Coordinates of C-alpha atoms and ligand atoms in Angstrom, one line a residue:
M708 CA 8.4 -0.1 -13.7
F709 CA 8.1 -0.7 -10.1
D710 CA 10.5 -0.9 -7.3
R711 CA 8.8 -3.5 -4.9
A712 CA 9.5 -5.2 -1.6
E713 CA 7.6 -7.6 0.5
I714 CA 8.0 -7.4 4.3
V715 CA 6.5 -8.9 7.4
V716 CA 5.5 -6.4 10.2
K717 CA 4.4 -7.3 13.6
A718 CA 3.1 -4.9 16.2
G719 CA 4.2 -5.2 19.9
Y720 CA 2.1 -7.3 22.3
G721 CA 0.3 -5.6 25.0
G722 CA 1.9 -6.0 28.6
D723 CA 0.2 -8.1 31.3
G724 CA -1.7 -6.6 34.0
L725 CA -0.4 -7.5 37.5
V726 CA -2.2 -9.2 40.5
G727 CA -0.7 -7.3 43.5
F728 CA -1.7 -6.1 46.9
R729 CA -0.6 -3.2 48.9
R730 CA 1.7 -4.5 51.7
E731 CA 2.5 -1.6 54.3
K732 CA 3.1 -1.8 58.0
F733 CA 0.1 -0.8 59.9
V734 CA -2.2 -1.0 56.9
P735 CA -3.7 -4.5 57.0
F736 CA -5.9 -5.6 54.1
G737 CA -4.2 -3.0 51.9
G738 CA -6.2 -3.9 48.9
P739 CA -5.4 -4.6 45.3
D740 CA -2.8 -2.4 43.6
G741 CA -1.8 -4.3 40.5
G742 CA -1.1 -1.9 37.6
D743 CA -2.3 -2.4 34.0
G744 CA 0.1 -3.5 31.1
G745 CA 1.2 -1.0 28.7
S746 CA -0.1 -1.2 25.2
G747 CA 2.3 -2.6 22.4
G748 CA 4.0 -0.4 19.9
D749 CA 2.4 0.1 16.4
V750 CA 4.4 -0.5 13.2
I751 CA 4.0 2.8 11.1
I752 CA 5.0 3.4 7.6
M753 CA 5.9 7.0 6.7
A754 CA 6.9 8.6 3.3
G755 CA 9.8 10.8 3.4
E756 CA 12.0 12.7 0.9
A757 CA 15.2 11.4 2.4
V758 CA 14.5 7.9 1.1
T759 CA 14.7 7.2 -2.5
S760 CA 14.3 3.5 -3.0
L761 CA 12.9 0.4 -1.5
K762 CA 16.3 -1.2 -1.4
M763 CA 16.8 -1.6 2.3
F764 CA 13.8 -3.8 2.5
A765 CA 15.4 -6.4 0.4
R766 CA 18.1 -6.9 3.2
K767 CA 15.8 -7.1 6.0
R768 CA 12.3 -8.5 5.9
Y769 CA 10.9 -8.8 9.5
Y770 CA 10.0 -5.7 11.5
K771 CA 8.7 -5.8 15.0
A772 CA 7.6 -3.0 17.3
A773 CA 8.4 -3.3 21.0
N774 CA 6.1 -5.1 23.4
G775 CA 4.3 -3.1 26.1
G776 CA 5.6 -3.4 29.7
N777 CA 3.8 -5.4 32.2
G778 CA 1.9 -3.6 35.1
G779 CA 3.8 -3.1 38.3
S780 CA 2.8 -2.9 41.9
N781 CA 1.5 0.4 43.5
K782 CA -0.8 0.6 40.4
K783 CA 2.1 1.3 38.2
H784 CA 1.2 1.2 34.5
G785 CA 3.4 -0.7 32.3
K786 CA 5.6 1.1 29.8
K787 CA 4.0 1.5 26.4
G788 CA 5.9 -0.2 23.7
Q789 CA 7.7 2.1 21.3
S790 CA 6.3 2.2 17.9
L791 CA 8.4 1.3 15.0
I792 CA 8.4 3.9 12.1
L793 CA 9.6 2.6 8.7
A794 CA 10.6 5.3 6.3
V795 CA 9.6 4.8 2.6
P796 CA 10.0 7.0 -0.5
V797 CA 7.2 9.3 -1.5
G798 CA 5.1 7.6 -4.0
T799 CA 5.1 4.2 -2.2
V800 CA 1.8 2.2 -2.1
V801 CA 1.3 0.0 0.8
S802 CA -0.9 -3.1 0.4
Y803 CA -1.3 -6.5 1.9
K804 CA -2.6 -9.8 0.6
T805 CA -5.8 -11.0 2.0
Q806 CA -6.4 -14.7 2.6
I807 CA -8.0 -15.2 -0.8
G808 CA -5.0 -13.5 -2.5
D809 CA -6.5 -10.1 -3.2
N810 CA -4.3 -7.1 -3.0
N811 CA -5.8 -4.8 -0.4
I812 CA -4.5 -1.3 -0.6
L813 CA -3.8 0.2 2.9
A814 CA -2.4 3.6 1.7
D815 CA -1.0 5.5 -1.2
L816 CA 1.7 7.6 0.4
D817 CA 2.1 10.4 -2.1
Q818 CA 3.0 13.2 0.2
S819 CA 6.1 13.7 2.3
G820 CA 5.3 13.0 6.1
Q821 CA 2.1 11.1 5.2
Q822 CA 1.7 8.0 7.3
V823 CA -0.2 4.9 8.0
V824 CA -0.5 2.5 10.9
V825 CA 0.1 -1.0 9.3
A826 CA 0.1 -3.1 12.5
K827 CA -1.7 -2.1 15.6
G828 CA 0.0 -2.8 18.9
G829 CA -2.0 -5.1 21.4
K830 CA -3.8 -3.3 24.4
G831 CA -2.3 -3.8 27.8
G832 CA -4.2 -6.0 30.2
W833 CA -6.0 -4.7 33.3
G834 CA -4.3 -5.2 36.7
N835 CA -6.3 -6.6 39.5
T836 CA -7.4 -3.2 40.8
H837 CA -9.9 -3.1 38.0
F838 CA -11.6 -6.4 39.3
A839 CA -12.2 -5.2 42.9
T840 CA -16.0 -5.4 43.7
P841 CA -17.7 -4.9 47.1
T842 CA -17.9 -8.7 47.4
N843 CA -14.5 -9.4 46.2
Q844 CA -12.1 -6.8 47.5
A845 CA -8.9 -9.0 47.0
P846 CA -9.3 -10.2 43.4
Q847 CA -6.7 -12.7 42.3
M848 CA -7.2 -12.1 38.6
A849 CA -5.6 -9.8 36.1
Q850 CA -5.8 -9.6 32.4
K851 CA -3.2 -10.8 30.0
G852 CA -2.1 -8.3 27.3
E853 CA -3.5 -8.7 23.9
G854 CA -1.7 -10.2 21.0
S855 CA -0.8 -7.9 18.2
E856 CA -1.2 -7.8 14.5
E857 CA 1.1 -9.3 12.0
K858 CA 0.9 -8.7 8.3
T859 CA 2.7 -9.5 5.2
L860 CA 3.0 -6.2 3.3
I861 CA 3.9 -5.3 -0.3
L862 CA 5.5 -2.1 -0.8
E863 CA 5.5 -0.7 -4.4
L864 CA 7.1 2.5 -5.6
K865 CA 5.6 4.0 -8.5
L866 CA 7.8 6.0 -10.7
I867 CA 6.6 9.6 -11.0
A868 CA 6.1 10.6 -14.6
D869 CA 6.7 14.3 -15.4
I870 CA 4.1 14.2 -18.1
G871 CA 0.8 12.2 -18.4
L872 CA -0.2 11.3 -21.9
I873 CA -4.1 11.1 -21.7
G874 CA -7.0 10.8 -24.1
Y875 CA -9.7 8.5 -25.2
P876 CA -9.1 4.9 -25.8
N877 CA -7.6 4.2 -29.3
V878 CA -6.4 7.9 -30.1
G879 CA -2.7 6.7 -30.4
K880 CA -1.2 7.3 -27.1
S881 CA 0.8 4.0 -27.1
S882 CA 1.9 4.9 -30.8
L883 CA 3.1 8.3 -29.7
L884 CA 5.0 6.9 -26.6
A885 CA 6.6 4.3 -28.9
A886 CA 7.5 7.1 -31.4
V887 CA 9.3 9.3 -28.8
S888 CA 10.8 6.8 -26.4
A889 CA 12.3 3.5 -26.2
A890 CA 9.1 2.2 -24.6
K891 CA 7.4 -0.7 -26.5
P892 CA 3.7 -0.5 -25.5
K893 CA 1.3 -2.8 -27.4
I894 CA -0.5 -0.9 -30.2
A895 CA -3.6 -2.1 -31.7
S896 CA -6.8 -0.9 -33.3
Y897 CA -9.1 -1.4 -30.5
P898 CA -9.7 0.4 -27.2
F899 CA -8.1 -0.7 -24.0
T900 CA -5.1 -2.3 -25.6
T901 CA -2.9 -0.7 -22.8
R902 CA -4.2 -1.9 -19.5
E903 CA -1.4 -0.5 -17.2
P904 CA 0.4 2.8 -17.4
A905 CA 3.4 2.6 -19.7
L906 CA 6.4 4.9 -19.2
G907 CA 9.1 6.0 -21.5
V908 CA 12.0 8.6 -21.1
V909 CA 11.9 11.2 -23.9
E910 CA 15.2 12.9 -24.7
V911 CA 15.0 16.4 -26.2
E912 CA 18.5 17.7 -27.1
Q913 CA 20.3 17.5 -23.7
Q914 CA 17.4 17.2 -21.7
S915 CA 14.9 14.6 -20.8
F916 CA 11.5 13.9 -19.1
I917 CA 9.5 10.8 -18.2
L918 CA 6.1 10.4 -20.1
A919 CA 3.5 8.0 -18.9
E920 CA 0.6 6.8 -21.1
I921 CA -2.4 6.7 -18.9
P922 CA -4.9 4.3 -20.2
G923 CA -8.5 3.7 -19.8
L924 CA -10.1 7.1 -19.6
I925 CA -13.7 7.0 -20.7
D926 CA -17.0 8.5 -19.6
G927 CA -17.6 7.4 -16.0
A928 CA -13.9 6.7 -15.2
H929 CA -14.2 8.8 -12.1
L930 CA -16.8 6.3 -11.0
G931 CA -14.6 3.4 -11.6
R932 CA -15.8 2.5 -15.2
G933 CA -13.1 1.5 -17.9
L934 CA -10.0 0.7 -16.1
G935 CA -11.1 2.5 -12.9
H936 CA -9.9 5.0 -10.6
D937 CA -6.4 3.7 -10.2
F938 CA -5.0 5.4 -13.3
L939 CA -6.6 8.8 -12.5
R940 CA -4.4 8.6 -9.4
H941 CA -1.4 8.4 -11.5
I942 CA -2.2 11.7 -13.1
V943 CA -2.3 13.4 -9.8
R944 CA 1.3 12.8 -9.6
T945 CA 2.4 14.2 -13.0
R946 CA 3.4 17.8 -13.6
M947 CA 1.4 18.4 -16.8
L948 CA -0.5 16.5 -19.4
I949 CA -0.3 15.9 -23.2
H950 CA -3.9 15.4 -24.1
L951 CA -4.3 13.5 -27.4
A952 CA -7.5 13.4 -29.5
D953 CA -8.1 11.4 -32.6
G954 CA -8.3 13.6 -35.7
S955 CA -10.6 10.9 -37.3
S956 CA -13.1 11.2 -34.4
A957 CA -16.5 12.9 -35.1
S958 CA -15.5 15.7 -32.9
P959 CA -12.0 15.6 -31.5
L960 CA -12.8 18.8 -29.4
E961 CA -15.7 17.2 -27.7
D962 CA -13.7 14.0 -26.8
M963 CA -11.2 16.3 -25.2
V964 CA -13.9 18.2 -23.2
R965 CA -15.2 14.8 -22.0
V966 CA -11.9 13.6 -20.9
N967 CA -11.3 16.8 -19.0
N968 CA -14.8 16.5 -17.4
E969 CA -13.8 13.0 -16.0
L970 CA -10.6 14.6 -14.6
A971 CA -12.5 17.3 -12.9
L972 CA -15.1 15.0 -11.5
F973 CA -12.3 12.8 -10.0
D974 CA -10.3 15.6 -8.5
S975 CA -10.8 19.3 -9.4
S976 CA -7.0 19.9 -9.1
L977 CA -6.4 17.6 -12.2
A978 CA -8.5 19.9 -14.3
Q979 CA -6.0 22.7 -13.5
K980 CA -2.9 20.8 -14.6
P981 CA -1.4 22.4 -17.5
Q982 CA -2.2 20.6 -21.0
L983 CA -0.8 20.6 -24.4
V984 CA -3.7 19.7 -26.7
V985 CA -2.8 17.6 -29.6
V986 CA -4.8 16.1 -32.5
N987 CA -3.3 13.0 -33.9
K988 CA -3.5 10.9 -37.0
I989 CA -3.1 13.9 -39.5
D990 CA -1.6 11.5 -42.0
L991 CA -5.2 10.2 -42.7
P992 CA -6.6 11.9 -45.8
E993 CA -10.1 12.6 -44.3
V994 CA -8.3 14.1 -41.2
R995 CA -6.1 16.4 -43.3
A996 CA -9.1 17.5 -45.3
R997 CA -10.7 18.9 -42.1
L998 CA -7.6 20.3 -40.3
A999 CA -8.8 23.8 -40.7
E1000 CA -12.3 23.1 -39.4
I1001 CA -10.7 21.3 -36.3
R1002 CA -8.2 24.1 -35.6
E1003 CA -11.1 26.6 -35.7
G1004 CA -13.2 24.5 -33.3
F1005 CA -10.3 24.5 -30.8
T1006 CA -9.5 28.2 -31.3
L1007 CA -13.0 29.2 -30.7
A1008 CA -12.8 27.2 -27.4
G1009 CA -9.7 29.2 -26.5
T1010 CA -7.2 26.3 -26.9
R1011 CA -4.1 26.1 -28.9
V1012 CA -3.7 22.9 -30.6
F1013 CA -0.8 20.8 -31.9
F1014 CA -1.3 18.5 -35.0
I1015 CA 0.7 15.3 -35.4
S1016 CA 0.9 12.0 -36.8
A1017 CA 2.2 9.3 -34.4
A1018 CA 2.4 7.1 -37.5
T1019 CA 4.6 9.1 -39.7
G1020 CA 6.3 11.3 -37.1
E1021 CA 5.1 14.6 -38.4
G1022 CA 4.7 17.4 -35.9
I1023 CA 6.3 15.3 -33.1
P1024 CA 9.7 17.1 -32.6
E1025 CA 7.7 20.4 -32.3
L1026 CA 5.5 18.9 -29.8
M1027 CA 8.2 17.3 -27.7
A1028 CA 10.2 20.6 -27.8
A1029 CA 7.1 22.5 -26.6
A1030 CA 6.6 20.2 -23.7
M1031 CA 10.3 20.2 -22.6
K1032 CA 10.2 24.0 -22.7
M1033 CA 7.0 24.2 -20.6
L1034 CA 8.1 21.6 -18.1
P1035 CA 10.4 24.0 -15.9
S1036 CA 7.6 26.5 -15.6
V1037 CA 5.2 24.3 -14.1
A1038 CA 5.7 23.6 -10.3
Q1039 CA 5.9 20.0 -8.8
P1040 CA 2.4 18.8 -8.1
E1041 CA 1.2 19.8 -4.9
T1042 CA 0.1 16.4 -4.3
T1043 CA -3.1 17.6 -2.8
R1044 CA -4.6 16.8 0.4
I1045 CA -3.5 14.2 2.7
K1046 CA -5.6 11.2 2.0
K1047 CA -6.2 9.4 5.1
V1048 CA -7.3 5.7 4.8
F1049 CA -9.4 4.6 7.6
R1050 CA -10.1 1.0 7.6
P1051 CA -11.8 -0.6 10.6
Q1052 CA -9.7 -3.5 11.6
P1053 CA -11.1 -6.5 13.7
R1054 CA -9.4 -6.6 17.1
L1055 CA -7.4 -9.7 17.7
Ligands
GTP1337 N1 -3.1 6.5 -39.4 C1 -2.8 6.6 -38.1 N2 -3.1 5.6 -37.3 C2 -2.6 5.8 -36.0 C3 -1.8 7.0 -35.6 N3 -1.6 6.8 -34.3 C4 -2.2 5.6 -33.9 N4 -2.8 5.0 -34.9 C5 -3.6 3.8 -35.0 O1 -4.6 4.0 -34.0 C6 -4.9 2.6 -33.3 C7 -4.7 2.8 -31.8 O2 -3.4 3.2 -31.5 P1 -2.8 3.1 -30.0 O3 -1.4 3.7 -30.0 O4 -2.9 1.7 -29.6 O5 -3.8 3.9 -29.2 P2 -4.1 4.1 -27.6 O6 -4.5 5.4 -27.4 O7 -2.7 3.7 -27.0 O8 -5.2 3.0 -27.4 P3 -5.5 2.2 -26.1 O9 -4.3 1.9 -25.3 O10 -6.3 1.0 -26.5 O11 -6.4 3.2 -25.2 C8 -3.7 1.7 -33.8 O12 -4.3 1.0 -34.8 C9 -2.8 2.6 -34.3 O13 -2.0 2.1 -35.6 C10 -1.6 7.9 -36.6 O14 -0.9 8.9 -36.3 N5 -2.0 7.7 -37.9
MG1338 MG1 -2.4 2.3 -25.5

């Protein structure tokens, strides 16, 4: 599912400060004039449309930004080390492994131009001018430049689905995905069978789209309940949604409203994403017996509803054709605001 690369990045060292003194004719005791070192360059990762895969990172693994220049005489500041900018595709998640092996997400670059500093350059050291005091006017000391950060990063490119398949656990999302694509997600009669988003390519006549099952949406998902936020973030990237409800549930309409509330609580733009609303499991006699009642409920709520059976295939071609037809009319998601990730980092 993922394009993935592991790289090592190292920022530049800070330049050293200088111990220097003014030496000019007719100026005895010219005083200290050692300049400061320049700071080391940062390593920055930036998302851009021009890059489409992480392939280039398979060939080269080590990336280092330039060191800062040393301070010069005459209070000359050392040159700042140039930062190194690595371009990655939009949709790349940047993380690093902590010492205990956890994956710590640094940034989720889902917008072109979005960037994150992954290794901070060392600060330049002070030259001896900073150390002059009334009692020590010729200080013989200067600071060394600081060391710089080095990190092993994991870059993961998430494939972006056109359509997200959402709904309460156990409503038949995996069954539908398996019925319409070559994907083989696990299907079972208990909730949370699917633990990771599953993708499939759906072909409708000569065209196709990517459908992704988004698992784990329950009450409180926006607070991290169920399988947590992570999957809600996937929905942000989709263009539209197929919202599945279980016809055998006490109230499919209420289930749908609940899931929609979770979407809105997580990110109000999600609630505005176009949805095709679908009631599943109409092969079950008890569901078939109340189809009219269910339809009326949705109609009163102002929602057009599709009826399908992922088990028998009934209604599925019509649903997929409707999805394919609707897709061109919905814009690419404006993957919302730039999410800056601020994380205080201990200085080296
Ligand atoms: N009778 C009937 N059963 C269905 C239908 N679709 C799914 N099921 C059953 O419902 C149960 C849940 O199906 P899944 O496809 O795993 O549902 P899901 O929404 O992916 O569930 P999670 O991934 O666990 O959230 C399984 O026992 C399926 O066999 C259907 O159209 N008719
Ligand atoms: Mg599933």
